[in-house]
Amino acid sequence: TRTQAYGASKAALHYFTKSLEVDLHHKGVKVQAVSPGFVETPLTDKNDFEMPMKISAEEAADAMLKGIEGNKQTVFFPRIFGFILRFMHILPTPLQKRLSLAMREKQ
């Protein structure tokens, strides 16, 4: 589905930034990643699927600036959305799958 492809591309970009962080550390380059949830934009206005915890572009900009200025390695927002996704990642794979299937059935 489109949401799976979107999620996969975000995961690939996150992995890439973590690799860059290691590769460029010796040159004094700081790499920071931004992992947003859903942000209200003209593009997301066209989506025909549920976007939980969607925030405004202004809220997203504030969260990014706060995270970057706070020297966060990764800036997650909205905070609770980022927490849920990170929590899901540490669960055993069979449990991740069951929860994901349950969420998909609710759509």
mmCIF file of C-alpha atoms in Angstrom:
data_model
loop_
_atom_site.group_PDB
_atom_site.id
_atom_site.type_symbol
_atom_site.label_atom_id
_atom_site.label_comp_id
_atom_site.label_asym_id
_atom_site.label_seq_id
_atom_site.Cartn_x
_atom_site.Cartn_y
_atom_site.Cartn_z
ATOM 1 C CA THR A 1 0.000 0.000 0.000
ATOM 2 C CA ARG A 2 1.004 3.633 -0.215
ATOM 3 C CA THR A 3 1.421 3.955 3.543
ATOM 4 C CA GLN A 4 3.778 0.958 3.607
ATOM 5 C CA ALA A 5 5.909 2.442 0.836
ATOM 6 C CA TYR A 6 5.978 5.775 2.661
ATOM 7 C CA GLY A 7 6.998 4.080 5.900
ATOM 8 C CA ALA A 8 9.717 2.091 4.157
ATOM 9 C CA SER A 9 11.189 5.213 2.579
ATOM 10 C CA LYS A 10 11.230 6.978 5.973
ATOM 11 C CA ALA A 11 12.981 3.978 7.534
ATOM 12 C CA ALA A 12 15.588 3.940 4.770
ATOM 13 C CA LEU A 13 16.262 7.648 5.206
ATOM 14 C CA HIS A 14 16.580 7.204 8.987
ATOM 15 C CA TYR A 15 19.114 4.392 8.489
ATOM 16 C CA PHE A 16 21.013 6.541 5.974
ATOM 17 C CA THR A 17 21.290 9.451 8.436
ATOM 18 C CA LYS A 18 22.582 7.085 11.136
ATOM 19 C CA SER A 19 25.245 5.858 8.698
ATOM 20 C CA LEU A 20 26.199 9.424 7.792
ATOM 21 C CA GLU A 21 26.449 10.290 11.475
ATOM 22 C CA VAL A 22 29.172 7.655 11.901
ATOM 23 C CA ASP A 23 30.902 8.297 8.568
ATOM 24 C CA LEU A 24 31.148 12.067 9.051
ATOM 25 C CA HIS A 25 31.868 12.212 12.788
ATOM 26 C CA HIS A 26 35.640 12.362 12.289
ATOM 27 C CA LYS A 27 35.193 15.430 10.075
ATOM 28 C CA GLY A 28 33.264 17.279 12.758
ATOM 29 C CA VAL A 29 29.994 17.118 10.833
ATOM 30 C CA LYS A 30 26.893 16.737 12.993
ATOM 31 C CA VAL A 31 24.073 14.815 11.368
ATOM 32 C CA GLN A 32 20.555 15.153 12.719
ATOM 33 C CA ALA A 33 17.453 13.374 11.510
ATOM 34 C CA VAL A 34 13.862 14.536 11.582
ATOM 35 C CA SER A 35 11.170 11.883 11.898
ATOM 36 C CA PRO A 36 7.817 13.600 11.569
ATOM 37 C CA GLY A 37 4.395 12.207 12.035
ATOM 38 C CA PHE A 38 1.619 13.563 9.867
ATOM 39 C CA VAL A 39 1.754 17.270 9.087
ATOM 40 C CA GLU A 40 -1.175 19.176 7.620
ATOM 41 C CA THR A 41 -0.108 20.367 4.181
ATOM 42 C CA PRO A 42 -1.757 20.627 0.751
ATOM 43 C CA LEU A 43 -0.229 17.211 -0.027
ATOM 44 C CA THR A 44 -1.590 15.461 3.081
ATOM 45 C CA ASP A 45 -4.967 17.131 2.492
ATOM 46 C CA LYS A 46 -5.257 14.836 -0.565
ATOM 47 C CA ASN A 47 -4.713 11.630 1.435
ATOM 48 C CA ASP A 48 -7.672 9.291 1.666
ATOM 49 C CA PHE A 49 -6.485 7.456 4.770
ATOM 50 C CA GLU A 50 -6.507 8.251 8.455
ATOM 51 C CA MET A 51 -3.592 10.357 9.705
ATOM 52 C CA PRO A 52 -3.564 10.126 13.488
ATOM 53 C CA MET A 53 -2.190 13.010 15.532
ATOM 54 C CA LYS A 54 -1.806 15.257 12.477
ATOM 55 C CA ILE A 55 -0.276 18.612 13.404
ATOM 56 C CA SER A 56 -0.018 21.968 11.665
ATOM 57 C CA ALA A 57 3.005 23.000 9.625
ATOM 58 C CA GLU A 58 3.718 25.679 12.247
ATOM 59 C CA GLU A 59 3.767 23.079 15.046
ATOM 60 C CA ALA A 60 6.064 20.896 12.939
ATOM 61 C CA ALA A 61 8.442 23.800 12.297
ATOM 62 C CA ASP A 62 8.546 24.616 16.014
ATOM 63 C CA ALA A 63 9.276 20.969 16.903
ATOM 64 C CA MET A 64 12.069 20.757 14.309
ATOM 65 C CA LEU A 65 13.692 23.988 15.451
ATOM 66 C CA LYS A 66 13.500 22.996 19.117
ATOM 67 C CA GLY A 67 15.030 19.581 18.377
ATOM 68 C CA ILE A 68 17.798 20.935 16.175
ATOM 69 C CA GLU A 69 18.693 23.686 18.621
ATOM 70 C CA GLY A 70 18.587 21.100 21.421
ATOM 71 C CA ASN A 71 21.163 19.005 19.522
ATOM 72 C CA LYS A 72 18.853 16.002 19.331
ATOM 73 C CA GLN A 73 20.239 13.194 17.179
ATOM 74 C CA THR A 74 16.716 12.516 15.954
ATOM 75 C CA VAL A 75 13.763 14.860 16.250
ATOM 76 C CA PHE A 76 10.458 12.991 16.594
ATOM 77 C CA PHE A 77 7.102 14.763 16.485
ATOM 78 C CA PRO A 78 4.432 14.765 17.625
ATOM 79 C CA ARG A 79 6.187 13.410 20.698
ATOM 80 C CA ILE A 80 3.595 10.728 21.549
ATOM 81 C CA PHE A 81 3.484 9.523 17.936
ATOM 82 C CA GLY A 82 7.273 9.162 17.894
ATOM 83 C CA PHE A 83 7.150 7.309 21.208
ATOM 84 C CA ILE A 84 4.573 4.843 19.891
ATOM 85 C CA LEU A 85 6.617 4.103 16.770
ATOM 86 C CA ARG A 86 9.859 3.644 18.721
ATOM 87 C CA PHE A 87 8.074 1.431 21.240
ATOM 88 C CA MET A 88 6.655 -0.740 18.445
ATOM 89 C CA HIS A 89 10.176 -1.173 17.080
ATOM 90 C CA ILE A 90 11.478 -2.780 20.280
ATOM 91 C CA LEU A 91 8.636 -5.303 20.513
ATOM 92 C CA PRO A 92 9.160 -8.881 19.306
ATOM 93 C CA THR A 93 8.411 -9.201 15.595
ATOM 94 C CA PRO A 94 5.328 -11.443 15.998
ATOM 95 C CA LEU A 95 3.784 -8.908 18.393
ATOM 96 C CA GLN A 96 4.620 -6.036 16.029
ATOM 97 C CA LYS A 97 2.816 -7.893 13.258
ATOM 98 C CA ARG A 98 -0.277 -8.628 15.374
ATOM 99 C CA LEU A 99 -0.553 -5.001 16.477
ATOM 100 C CA SER A 100 -0.018 -3.711 12.935
ATOM 101 C CA LEU A 101 -2.682 -6.053 11.572
ATOM 102 C CA ALA A 102 -5.103 -4.976 14.292
ATOM 103 C CA MET A 103 -4.501 -1.308 13.477
ATOM 104 C CA ARG A 104 -4.952 -1.979 9.770
ATOM 105 C CA GLU A 105 -8.288 -3.735 10.376
ATOM 106 C CA LYS A 106 -9.554 -0.619 12.200
ATOM 107 C CA GLN A 107 -9.036 1.514 9.073
#
